[in-house]
């Protein structure tokens, strides 16, 4: 007789209830209340007072070597993360992992909560962008860009100004019945380099390292949103200066969305090129898409935010 895995840790991520058999350090434990939540100081405790039927289960398993390509990638996606673990993403509901010897749980968590959940979102046919998101007023603003573009830093600075954190690292997008694009909160902490923590004055809220030997750390957002928000704008961060907004032609907007898919190789593996092109066109029709030029100097953050707010208000 086989028994289901024991999953003592529960989270809300990308609009889904997630149960895991080890703590996912980067995610915030599930709470009973919905709506706007003030998370306060970091809290890594498990919370079991959630529905017994999670949308996603993450658990350890013994996996055979990954095949070169799955016959049905919507049934199973396999990855071998060199030196860390093997992963199998199954039916958009289950993430199985087989760690390499000696890998620390926190190092497993960064891949399970990042690559694992991101791949599962693709498998569930969600539009997934490599982005951070903040609620300004009643709407969500997404910041896209490659690693190092400052997505998390700008989001954290906006939260310090009284706005509300929605997502970090990736954004899972759906379309409401009326066509409005919506982003689901991912229950995730900011991931900030030590220089950003110092520049933003967040040392008192600095948590553990994102990965062993890395000087990037988890920082709890001051306030999190626990419900999906309509997307008003998607901004492509371009490091440089001075702060400015650059408009894009419609074709450029569609290409920019496609190019900022989370883990673009998954779009190919799941043959989602047409799906992403059509979704990008819908996003371009329903929300504003532009470039945000921003200097990397922390002293210029306030001026960058002023330019951003002026763009949104006009």
PDB file of C-alpha atoms in Angstrom:
ATOM      1  CA  UNK A   1       0.000   0.000   0.000  1.00  0.00           C
ATOM      2  CA  UNK A   2       1.335   3.470  -0.874  1.00  0.00           C
ATOM      3  CA  UNK A   3       0.696   6.511   1.257  1.00  0.00           C
ATOM      4  CA  UNK A   4       0.465  10.153   0.174  1.00  0.00           C
ATOM      5  CA  UNK A   5       3.448  12.337   1.061  1.00  0.00           C
ATOM      6  CA  UNK A   6       3.339  14.178   4.383  1.00  0.00           C
ATOM      7  CA  UNK A   7       3.300  17.896   3.551  1.00  0.00           C
ATOM      8  CA  UNK A   8       3.456  19.959   6.720  1.00  0.00           C
ATOM      9  CA  UNK A   9       4.189  23.321   5.090  1.00  0.00           C
ATOM     10  CA  UNK A  10       1.484  25.357   3.359  1.00  0.00           C
ATOM     11  CA  UNK A  11       1.686  28.485   1.211  1.00  0.00           C
ATOM     12  CA  UNK A  12      -0.285  30.612  -1.232  1.00  0.00           C
ATOM     13  CA  UNK A  13       1.672  31.167  -4.458  1.00  0.00           C
ATOM     14  CA  UNK A  14       0.491  32.553  -7.801  1.00  0.00           C
ATOM     15  CA  UNK A  15      -3.112  32.179  -6.707  1.00  0.00           C
ATOM     16  CA  UNK A  16      -2.697  28.508  -5.773  1.00  0.00           C
ATOM     17  CA  UNK A  17      -2.651  26.612  -2.483  1.00  0.00           C
ATOM     18  CA  UNK A  18       0.730  24.908  -2.218  1.00  0.00           C
ATOM     19  CA  UNK A  19       1.653  22.082   0.178  1.00  0.00           C
ATOM     20  CA  UNK A  20       5.271  20.980   0.576  1.00  0.00           C
ATOM     21  CA  UNK A  21       7.204  18.463   2.640  1.00  0.00           C
ATOM     22  CA  UNK A  22       9.991  20.971   3.400  1.00  0.00           C
ATOM     23  CA  UNK A  23       9.880  24.711   4.145  1.00  0.00           C
ATOM     24  CA  UNK A  24      10.027  26.945   1.078  1.00  0.00           C
ATOM     25  CA  UNK A  25      12.019  29.780   2.587  1.00  0.00           C
ATOM     26  CA  UNK A  26      11.206  32.312  -0.118  1.00  0.00           C
ATOM     27  CA  UNK A  27       7.427  31.951   0.222  1.00  0.00           C
ATOM     28  CA  UNK A  28       5.291  33.354   3.029  1.00  0.00           C
ATOM     29  CA  UNK A  29       3.326  30.730   4.996  1.00  0.00           C
ATOM     30  CA  UNK A  30      -0.398  30.532   4.319  1.00  0.00           C
ATOM     31  CA  UNK A  31      -2.713  32.503   6.567  1.00  0.00           C
ATOM     32  CA  UNK A  32      -6.381  32.035   7.203  1.00  0.00           C
ATOM     33  CA  UNK A  33      -7.314  35.617   6.259  1.00  0.00           C
ATOM     34  CA  UNK A  34      -7.610  36.898   2.711  1.00  0.00           C
ATOM     35  CA  UNK A  35      -7.252  40.449   1.437  1.00  0.00           C
ATOM     36  CA  UNK A  36      -4.470  42.810   2.429  1.00  0.00           C
ATOM     37  CA  UNK A  37      -2.014  41.325   4.894  1.00  0.00           C
ATOM     38  CA  UNK A  38       0.685  43.070   6.904  1.00  0.00           C
ATOM     39  CA  UNK A  39       3.285  40.355   7.236  1.00  0.00           C
ATOM     40  CA  UNK A  40       5.497  42.135   9.755  1.00  0.00           C
ATOM     41  CA  UNK A  41       8.776  40.420  10.556  1.00  0.00           C
ATOM     42  CA  UNK A  42       9.951  37.210   8.807  1.00  0.00           C
ATOM     43  CA  UNK A  43       8.034  34.120   9.913  1.00  0.00           C
ATOM     44  CA  UNK A  44       9.159  30.719   8.751  1.00  0.00           C
ATOM     45  CA  UNK A  45       6.663  28.709  10.776  1.00  0.00           C
ATOM     46  CA  UNK A  46       4.470  26.162   9.036  1.00  0.00           C
ATOM     47  CA  UNK A  47       0.732  26.761   8.994  1.00  0.00           C
ATOM     48  CA  UNK A  48      -1.429  23.639   8.701  1.00  0.00           C
ATOM     49  CA  UNK A  49      -4.828  25.324   9.196  1.00  0.00           C
ATOM     50  CA  UNK A  50      -5.544  25.379   5.460  1.00  0.00           C
ATOM     51  CA  UNK A  51      -7.716  23.359   3.102  1.00  0.00           C
ATOM     52  CA  UNK A  52      -6.641  19.685   2.948  1.00  0.00           C
ATOM     53  CA  UNK A  53      -6.889  19.649  -0.869  1.00  0.00           C
ATOM     54  CA  UNK A  54      -3.993  21.823  -2.117  1.00  0.00           C
ATOM     55  CA  UNK A  55      -3.782  22.821  -5.765  1.00  0.00           C
ATOM     56  CA  UNK A  56      -0.093  21.888  -5.841  1.00  0.00           C
ATOM     57  CA  UNK A  57       1.855  19.290  -3.875  1.00  0.00           C
ATOM     58  CA  UNK A  58       5.659  19.385  -3.692  1.00  0.00           C
ATOM     59  CA  UNK A  59       7.406  16.356  -2.273  1.00  0.00           C
ATOM     60  CA  UNK A  60      10.571  14.285  -2.409  1.00  0.00           C
ATOM     61  CA  UNK A  61      10.622  11.213  -4.614  1.00  0.00           C
ATOM     62  CA  UNK A  62      13.107   8.846  -6.208  1.00  0.00           C
ATOM     63  CA  UNK A  63      13.278   9.827  -9.864  1.00  0.00           C
ATOM     64  CA  UNK A  64      14.749   7.937 -12.763  1.00  0.00           C
ATOM     65  CA  UNK A  65      17.263   9.837 -14.906  1.00  0.00           C
ATOM     66  CA  UNK A  66      15.485  12.541 -16.885  1.00  0.00           C
ATOM     67  CA  UNK A  67      14.573  11.563 -20.456  1.00  0.00           C
ATOM     68  CA  UNK A  68      15.820  13.747 -23.290  1.00  0.00           C
ATOM     69  CA  UNK A  69      12.263  14.960 -23.920  1.00  0.00           C
ATOM     70  CA  UNK A  70       8.914  14.010 -22.437  1.00  0.00           C
ATOM     71  CA  UNK A  71       6.414  12.472 -24.865  1.00  0.00           C
ATOM     72  CA  UNK A  72       3.697  14.679 -23.331  1.00  0.00           C
ATOM     73  CA  UNK A  73       5.237  17.717 -21.588  1.00  0.00           C
ATOM     74  CA  UNK A  74       1.815  18.680 -20.186  1.00  0.00           C
ATOM     75  CA  UNK A  75       1.800  15.371 -18.302  1.00  0.00           C
ATOM     76  CA  UNK A  76       5.436  15.510 -17.202  1.00  0.00           C
ATOM     77  CA  UNK A  77       8.344  17.914 -17.521  1.00  0.00           C
ATOM     78  CA  UNK A  78      11.740  16.705 -16.311  1.00  0.00           C
ATOM     79  CA  UNK A  79      14.817  18.734 -15.414  1.00  0.00           C
ATOM     80  CA  UNK A  80      18.226  17.913 -14.008  1.00  0.00           C
ATOM     81  CA  UNK A  81      19.504  20.980 -12.152  1.00  0.00           C
ATOM     82  CA  UNK A  82      23.213  20.334 -12.127  1.00  0.00           C
ATOM     83  CA  UNK A  83      24.564  19.633  -8.661  1.00  0.00           C
ATOM     84  CA  UNK A  84      21.235  20.345  -6.949  1.00  0.00           C
ATOM     85  CA  UNK A  85      18.375  17.969  -7.843  1.00  0.00           C
ATOM     86  CA  UNK A  86      16.246  16.264 -10.445  1.00  0.00           C
ATOM     87  CA  UNK A  87      12.750  17.677 -10.900  1.00  0.00           C
ATOM     88  CA  UNK A  88       9.575  16.236 -12.390  1.00  0.00           C
ATOM     89  CA  UNK A  89       6.569  18.551 -12.919  1.00  0.00           C
ATOM     90  CA  UNK A  90       3.422  16.458 -13.372  1.00  0.00           C
ATOM     91  CA  UNK A  91      -0.038  17.392 -14.688  1.00  0.00           C
ATOM     92  CA  UNK A  92       0.215  20.974 -13.408  1.00  0.00           C
ATOM     93  CA  UNK A  93      -0.436  19.684  -9.892  1.00  0.00           C
ATOM     94  CA  UNK A  94       2.644  17.949  -8.542  1.00  0.00           C
ATOM     95  CA  UNK A  95       6.344  18.774  -8.250  1.00  0.00           C
ATOM     96  CA  UNK A  96       8.574  15.820  -7.353  1.00  0.00           C
ATOM     97  CA  UNK A  97      12.233  16.348  -6.504  1.00  0.00           C
ATOM     98  CA  UNK A  98      15.209  14.082  -5.920  1.00  0.00           C
ATOM     99  CA  UNK A  99      18.084  16.037  -4.333  1.00  0.00           C
ATOM    100  CA  UNK A 100      21.752  15.376  -4.892  1.00  0.00           C
ATOM    101  CA  UNK A 101      23.611  14.318  -1.730  1.00  0.00           C
ATOM    102  CA  UNK A 102      24.480  17.083   0.699  1.00  0.00           C
ATOM    103  CA  UNK A 103      22.369  19.878  -0.822  1.00  0.00           C
ATOM    104  CA  UNK A 104      20.981  22.195   1.876  1.00  0.00           C
ATOM    105  CA  UNK A 105      17.174  22.482   2.158  1.00  0.00           C
ATOM    106  CA  UNK A 106      17.304  26.247   1.513  1.00  0.00           C
ATOM    107  CA  UNK A 107      19.155  25.595  -1.739  1.00  0.00           C
ATOM    108  CA  UNK A 108      16.423  23.160  -2.757  1.00  0.00           C
ATOM    109  CA  UNK A 109      13.743  25.699  -1.800  1.00  0.00           C
ATOM    110  CA  UNK A 110      14.974  28.422  -4.169  1.00  0.00           C
ATOM    111  CA  UNK A 111      14.578  26.078  -7.162  1.00  0.00           C
ATOM    112  CA  UNK A 112      11.335  24.454  -6.017  1.00  0.00           C
ATOM    113  CA  UNK A 113       9.676  27.828  -5.370  1.00  0.00           C
ATOM    114  CA  UNK A 114      11.183  29.388  -8.492  1.00  0.00           C
ATOM    115  CA  UNK A 115      11.908  27.098 -11.431  1.00  0.00           C
ATOM    116  CA  UNK A 116       9.570  24.354 -10.154  1.00  0.00           C
ATOM    117  CA  UNK A 117       6.515  26.549  -9.606  1.00  0.00           C
ATOM    118  CA  UNK A 118       7.255  28.602 -12.710  1.00  0.00           C
ATOM    119  CA  UNK A 119       7.371  25.454 -14.867  1.00  0.00           C
ATOM    120  CA  UNK A 120       4.139  24.258 -13.278  1.00  0.00           C
ATOM    121  CA  UNK A 121       2.454  27.578 -14.199  1.00  0.00           C
ATOM    122  CA  UNK A 122       3.517  27.083 -17.818  1.00  0.00           C
ATOM    123  CA  UNK A 123       2.170  23.528 -17.671  1.00  0.00           C
ATOM    124  CA  UNK A 124      -1.169  24.919 -16.448  1.00  0.00           C
ATOM    125  CA  UNK A 125      -1.177  27.236 -19.497  1.00  0.00           C
ATOM    126  CA  UNK A 126      -0.762  30.418 -17.482  1.00  0.00           C
ATOM    127  CA  UNK A 127       1.075  33.377 -18.987  1.00  0.00           C
ATOM    128  CA  UNK A 128       4.192  33.651 -16.813  1.00  0.00           C
ATOM    129  CA  UNK A 129       6.427  36.714 -17.029  1.00  0.00           C
ATOM    130  CA  UNK A 130       9.855  37.262 -15.483  1.00  0.00           C
ATOM    131  CA  UNK A 131       8.633  40.228 -13.465  1.00  0.00           C
ATOM    132  CA  UNK A 132       7.892  41.803 -10.111  1.00  0.00           C
ATOM    133  CA  UNK A 133       4.546  43.463  -9.407  1.00  0.00           C
ATOM    134  CA  UNK A 134       3.256  46.184  -7.085  1.00  0.00           C
ATOM    135  CA  UNK A 135      -0.274  47.440  -6.508  1.00  0.00           C
ATOM    136  CA  UNK A 136      -0.494  51.203  -6.991  1.00  0.00           C
ATOM    137  CA  UNK A 137      -3.975  52.488  -6.269  1.00  0.00           C
ATOM    138  CA  UNK A 138      -6.354  49.738  -7.360  1.00  0.00           C
ATOM    139  CA  UNK A 139      -4.195  48.304 -10.140  1.00  0.00           C
ATOM    140  CA  UNK A 140      -1.065  46.238 -10.627  1.00  0.00           C
ATOM    141  CA  UNK A 141       2.119  47.526 -12.246  1.00  0.00           C
ATOM    142  CA  UNK A 142       4.564  44.906 -13.528  1.00  0.00           C
ATOM    143  CA  UNK A 143       8.310  45.422 -13.915  1.00  0.00           C
ATOM    144  CA  UNK A 144       9.952  43.099 -16.443  1.00  0.00           C
ATOM    145  CA  UNK A 145      13.588  42.661 -17.278  1.00  0.00           C
ATOM    146  CA  UNK A 146      16.568  40.328 -17.047  1.00  0.00           C
ATOM    147  CA  UNK A 147      18.271  39.471 -13.781  1.00  0.00           C
ATOM    148  CA  UNK A 148      20.045  42.564 -12.440  1.00  0.00           C
ATOM    149  CA  UNK A 149      17.653  45.064 -14.059  1.00  0.00           C
ATOM    150  CA  UNK A 150      16.378  46.089 -10.610  1.00  0.00           C
ATOM    151  CA  UNK A 151      12.857  44.618 -10.621  1.00  0.00           C
ATOM    152  CA  UNK A 152      12.841  43.670  -6.935  1.00  0.00           C
ATOM    153  CA  UNK A 153      14.661  46.842  -5.878  1.00  0.00           C
ATOM    154  CA  UNK A 154      12.135  49.136  -7.578  1.00  0.00           C
ATOM    155  CA  UNK A 155       9.228  47.092  -6.207  1.00  0.00           C
ATOM    156  CA  UNK A 156      10.638  47.271  -2.672  1.00  0.00           C
ATOM    157  CA  UNK A 157      11.140  51.048  -2.991  1.00  0.00           C
ATOM    158  CA  UNK A 158       7.501  51.470  -4.082  1.00  0.00           C
ATOM    159  CA  UNK A 159       6.287  49.381  -1.151  1.00  0.00           C
ATOM    160  CA  UNK A 160       8.292  51.671   1.142  1.00  0.00           C
ATOM    161  CA  UNK A 161       6.263  54.550  -0.333  1.00  0.00           C
ATOM    162  CA  UNK A 162       3.024  52.971   0.850  1.00  0.00           C
ATOM    163  CA  UNK A 163       2.115  50.811  -2.125  1.00  0.00           C
ATOM    164  CA  UNK A 164       1.597  47.054  -1.846  1.00  0.00           C
ATOM    165  CA  UNK A 165       3.670  44.083  -2.929  1.00  0.00           C
ATOM    166  CA  UNK A 166       2.042  41.529  -5.243  1.00  0.00           C
ATOM    167  CA  UNK A 167       4.763  39.331  -6.723  1.00  0.00           C
ATOM    168  CA  UNK A 168       8.505  38.899  -7.025  1.00  0.00           C
ATOM    169  CA  UNK A 169      10.557  37.031  -9.630  1.00  0.00           C
ATOM    170  CA  UNK A 170       7.640  35.808 -11.755  1.00  0.00           C
ATOM    171  CA  UNK A 171       4.059  36.893 -12.361  1.00  0.00           C
ATOM    172  CA  UNK A 172       1.295  34.459 -13.296  1.00  0.00           C
ATOM    173  CA  UNK A 173      -1.310  36.194 -15.482  1.00  0.00           C
ATOM    174  CA  UNK A 174      -4.893  35.236 -16.300  1.00  0.00           C
ATOM    175  CA  UNK A 175      -7.636  37.033 -18.227  1.00  0.00           C
ATOM    176  CA  UNK A 176     -10.999  37.753 -16.616  1.00  0.00           C
ATOM    177  CA  UNK A 177     -14.221  37.045 -18.543  1.00  0.00           C
ATOM    178  CA  UNK A 178     -14.301  40.648 -19.763  1.00  0.00           C
ATOM    179  CA  UNK A 179     -10.714  40.369 -21.052  1.00  0.00           C
ATOM    180  CA  UNK A 180      -9.068  42.262 -18.161  1.00  0.00           C
ATOM    181  CA  UNK A 181      -5.563  40.874 -17.492  1.00  0.00           C
ATOM    182  CA  UNK A 182      -5.125  39.878 -13.851  1.00  0.00           C
ATOM    183  CA  UNK A 183      -1.981  39.030 -11.897  1.00  0.00           C
ATOM    184  CA  UNK A 184      -2.152  36.609  -8.990  1.00  0.00           C
ATOM    185  CA  UNK A 185      -0.155  37.318  -5.821  1.00  0.00           C
ATOM    186  CA  UNK A 186       2.695  34.897  -5.265  1.00  0.00           C
ATOM    187  CA  UNK A 187       3.167  35.158  -1.505  1.00  0.00           C
ATOM    188  CA  UNK A 188       6.864  35.745  -2.016  1.00  0.00           C
ATOM    189  CA  UNK A 189       9.458  37.816  -0.206  1.00  0.00           C
ATOM    190  CA  UNK A 190      11.656  40.370  -1.954  1.00  0.00           C
ATOM    191  CA  UNK A 191      15.038  38.958  -3.002  1.00  0.00           C
ATOM    192  CA  UNK A 192      17.568  41.778  -2.714  1.00  0.00           C
ATOM    193  CA  UNK A 193      21.337  42.002  -3.084  1.00  0.00           C
ATOM    194  CA  UNK A 194      23.208  43.322  -0.063  1.00  0.00           C
ATOM    195  CA  UNK A 195      23.890  46.606  -1.911  1.00  0.00           C
ATOM    196  CA  UNK A 196      20.145  47.103  -2.489  1.00  0.00           C
ATOM    197  CA  UNK A 197      19.370  46.307   1.161  1.00  0.00           C
ATOM    198  CA  UNK A 198      21.873  48.936   2.243  1.00  0.00           C
ATOM    199  CA  UNK A 199      20.663  51.458  -0.362  1.00  0.00           C
ATOM    200  CA  UNK A 200      17.013  51.019   0.688  1.00  0.00           C
ATOM    201  CA  UNK A 201      17.774  50.941   4.420  1.00  0.00           C
ATOM    202  CA  UNK A 202      16.262  47.468   4.888  1.00  0.00           C
ATOM    203  CA  UNK A 203      18.995  45.941   7.057  1.00  0.00           C
ATOM    204  CA  UNK A 204      16.624  45.506  10.014  1.00  0.00           C
ATOM    205  CA  UNK A 205      14.307  43.327   7.876  1.00  0.00           C
ATOM    206  CA  UNK A 206      17.011  41.268   6.165  1.00  0.00           C
ATOM    207  CA  UNK A 207      16.369  37.530   6.338  1.00  0.00           C
ATOM    208  CA  UNK A 208      18.453  34.548   5.308  1.00  0.00           C
ATOM    209  CA  UNK A 209      20.499  34.207   2.158  1.00  0.00           C
ATOM    210  CA  UNK A 210      18.626  33.161  -0.973  1.00  0.00           C
ATOM    211  CA  UNK A 211      21.268  30.509  -1.613  1.00  0.00           C
ATOM    212  CA  UNK A 212      24.434  29.313   0.111  1.00  0.00           C
ATOM    213  CA  UNK A 213      27.370  31.589  -0.605  1.00  0.00           C
ATOM    214  CA  UNK A 214      25.188  34.262  -2.250  1.00  0.00           C
ATOM    215  CA  UNK A 215      24.957  37.852  -0.989  1.00  0.00           C
ATOM    216  CA  UNK A 216      21.302  38.116  -2.017  1.00  0.00           C
ATOM    217  CA  UNK A 217      18.842  37.924   0.875  1.00  0.00           C
ATOM    218  CA  UNK A 218      15.135  37.574   1.559  1.00  0.00           C
ATOM    219  CA  UNK A 219      13.414  40.711   2.828  1.00  0.00           C
ATOM    220  CA  UNK A 220       9.799  40.667   3.964  1.00  0.00           C
ATOM    221  CA  UNK A 221       7.600  43.218   2.162  1.00  0.00           C
ATOM    222  CA  UNK A 222       5.924  45.698   4.477  1.00  0.00           C
ATOM    223  CA  UNK A 223       2.487  44.843   3.090  1.00  0.00           C
ATOM    224  CA  UNK A 224       1.340  42.069   0.770  1.00  0.00           C
ATOM    225  CA  UNK A 225      -1.759  41.759  -1.387  1.00  0.00           C
ATOM    226  CA  UNK A 226      -3.485  38.375  -1.180  1.00  0.00           C
ATOM    227  CA  UNK A 227      -6.015  38.819  -4.018  1.00  0.00           C
ATOM    228  CA  UNK A 228      -5.546  39.088  -7.787  1.00  0.00           C
ATOM    229  CA  UNK A 229      -5.270  42.605  -9.245  1.00  0.00           C
ATOM    230  CA  UNK A 230      -6.075  44.044 -12.656  1.00  0.00           C
ATOM    231  CA  UNK A 231      -2.941  45.002 -14.588  1.00  0.00           C
ATOM    232  CA  UNK A 232      -2.725  48.665 -15.601  1.00  0.00           C
ATOM    233  CA  UNK A 233       0.815  48.730 -17.004  1.00  0.00           C
ATOM    234  CA  UNK A 234       3.812  46.558 -17.834  1.00  0.00           C
ATOM    235  CA  UNK A 235       7.130  48.376 -17.780  1.00  0.00           C
ATOM    236  CA  UNK A 236      10.344  47.002 -19.259  1.00  0.00           C
ATOM    237  CA  UNK A 237      13.265  48.109 -17.087  1.00  0.00           C
ATOM    238  CA  UNK A 238      16.262  49.443 -18.979  1.00  0.00           C
ATOM    239  CA  UNK A 239      19.252  50.282 -16.731  1.00  0.00           C
ATOM    240  CA  UNK A 240      20.689  53.680 -17.642  1.00  0.00           C
ATOM    241  CA  UNK A 241      19.502  57.199 -17.065  1.00  0.00           C
ATOM    242  CA  UNK A 242      18.179  59.734 -16.511  1.00  0.00           C
ATOM    243  CA  UNK A 243      14.716  58.373 -15.541  1.00  0.00           C
ATOM    244  CA  UNK A 244      12.303  58.407 -18.482  1.00  0.00           C
ATOM    245  CA  UNK A 245       9.386  56.559 -20.042  1.00  0.00           C
ATOM    246  CA  UNK A 246       9.721  55.435 -23.672  1.00  0.00           C
ATOM    247  CA  UNK A 247       6.630  54.369 -25.593  1.00  0.00           C
ATOM    248  CA  UNK A 248       6.713  51.293 -27.821  1.00  0.00           C
ATOM    249  CA  UNK A 249       4.900  50.552 -31.085  1.00  0.00           C
ATOM    250  CA  UNK A 250       2.267  47.798 -30.826  1.00  0.00           C
ATOM    251  CA  UNK A 251       4.505  45.192 -32.480  1.00  0.00           C
ATOM    252  CA  UNK A 252       7.319  46.117 -30.085  1.00  0.00           C
ATOM    253  CA  UNK A 253       4.963  45.670 -27.143  1.00  0.00           C
ATOM    254  CA  UNK A 254       3.985  42.167 -28.259  1.00  0.00           C
ATOM    255  CA  UNK A 255       7.604  41.160 -28.845  1.00  0.00           C
ATOM    256  CA  UNK A 256       8.635  42.547 -25.444  1.00  0.00           C
ATOM    257  CA  UNK A 257       6.001  40.449 -23.657  1.00  0.00           C
ATOM    258  CA  UNK A 258       7.038  37.315 -25.530  1.00  0.00           C
ATOM    259  CA  UNK A 259      10.726  37.947 -24.795  1.00  0.00           C
ATOM    260  CA  UNK A 260      10.064  38.352 -21.055  1.00  0.00           C
ATOM    261  CA  UNK A 261       8.409  34.976 -20.539  1.00  0.00           C
ATOM    262  CA  UNK A 262       9.702  33.254 -17.407  1.00  0.00           C
ATOM    263  CA  UNK A 263      12.186  30.568 -18.461  1.00  0.00           C
ATOM    264  CA  UNK A 264      11.662  31.042 -22.235  1.00  0.00           C
ATOM    265  CA  UNK A 265      12.905  27.510 -22.952  1.00  0.00           C
ATOM    266  CA  UNK A 266       9.670  26.237 -21.390  1.00  0.00           C
ATOM    267  CA  UNK A 267       7.656  28.080 -24.055  1.00  0.00           C
ATOM    268  CA  UNK A 268       9.498  25.980 -26.648  1.00  0.00           C
ATOM    269  CA  UNK A 269       9.266  22.731 -24.678  1.00  0.00           C
ATOM    270  CA  UNK A 270       5.486  23.133 -24.352  1.00  0.00           C
ATOM    271  CA  UNK A 271       5.024  24.460 -27.906  1.00  0.00           C
ATOM    272  CA  UNK A 272       3.415  27.662 -26.585  1.00  0.00           C
ATOM    273  CA  UNK A 273       4.757  30.179 -29.110  1.00  0.00           C
ATOM    274  CA  UNK A 274       1.331  30.886 -30.624  1.00  0.00           C
ATOM    275  CA  UNK A 275      -0.282  30.969 -27.170  1.00  0.00           C
ATOM    276  CA  UNK A 276       2.263  33.567 -25.979  1.00  0.00           C
ATOM    277  CA  UNK A 277       1.938  35.646 -29.143  1.00  0.00           C
ATOM    278  CA  UNK A 278      -1.863  35.761 -28.796  1.00  0.00           C
ATOM    279  CA  UNK A 279      -1.648  36.475 -25.042  1.00  0.00           C
ATOM    280  CA  UNK A 280       0.910  39.241 -25.644  1.00  0.00           C
ATOM    281  CA  UNK A 281      -1.415  40.833 -28.197  1.00  0.00           C
ATOM    282  CA  UNK A 282      -4.265  40.736 -25.659  1.00  0.00           C
ATOM    283  CA  UNK A 283      -2.053  42.346 -23.017  1.00  0.00           C
ATOM    284  CA  UNK A 284      -1.009  45.070 -25.471  1.00  0.00           C
ATOM    285  CA  UNK A 285      -4.685  45.870 -26.102  1.00  0.00           C
ATOM    286  CA  UNK A 286      -5.720  45.929 -22.456  1.00  0.00           C
ATOM    287  CA  UNK A 287      -2.851  47.673 -20.607  1.00  0.00           C
ATOM    288  CA  UNK A 288      -0.046  50.140 -21.168  1.00  0.00           C
ATOM    289  CA  UNK A 289       3.338  48.681 -22.134  1.00  0.00           C
ATOM    290  CA  UNK A 290       6.430  50.870 -22.220  1.00  0.00           C
ATOM    291  CA  UNK A 291      10.116  51.064 -21.343  1.00  0.00           C
ATOM    292  CA  UNK A 292      11.208  52.610 -18.049  1.00  0.00           C
ATOM    293  CA  UNK A 293      14.748  53.952 -18.200  1.00  0.00           C
ATOM    294  CA  UNK A 294      16.184  53.998 -14.697  1.00  0.00           C
ATOM    295  CA  UNK A 295      19.636  54.802 -13.315  1.00  0.00           C
ATOM    296  CA  UNK A 296      21.136  52.207 -10.982  1.00  0.00           C
ATOM    297  CA  UNK A 297      22.109  54.928  -8.485  1.00  0.00           C
ATOM    298  CA  UNK A 298      19.959  54.475  -5.335  1.00  0.00           C
ATOM    299  CA  UNK A 299      19.980  58.248  -4.867  1.00  0.00           C
ATOM    300  CA  UNK A 300      17.915  58.448  -8.086  1.00  0.00           C
ATOM    301  CA  UNK A 301      15.200  56.035  -6.937  1.00  0.00           C
ATOM    302  CA  UNK A 302      12.835  58.754  -5.749  1.00  0.00           C
ATOM    303  CA  UNK A 303      13.137  60.612  -9.053  1.00  0.00           C
ATOM    304  CA  UNK A 304      12.536  57.362 -10.952  1.00  0.00           C
ATOM    305  CA  UNK A 305       9.399  56.708  -8.915  1.00  0.00           C
ATOM    306  CA  UNK A 306       8.167  60.265  -9.555  1.00  0.00           C
ATOM    307  CA  UNK A 307       8.538  59.698 -13.323  1.00  0.00           C
ATOM    308  CA  UNK A 308       6.685  56.387 -13.016  1.00  0.00           C
ATOM    309  CA  UNK A 309       3.804  57.828 -10.983  1.00  0.00           C
ATOM    310  CA  UNK A 310       3.462  60.779 -13.381  1.00  0.00           C
ATOM    311  CA  UNK A 311       3.215  58.312 -16.304  1.00  0.00           C
ATOM    312  CA  UNK A 312       0.517  56.298 -14.536  1.00  0.00           C
ATOM    313  CA  UNK A 313      -1.515  59.372 -13.602  1.00  0.00           C
ATOM    314  CA  UNK A 314      -1.442  60.809 -17.116  1.00  0.00           C
TER     315      UNK A 314
END
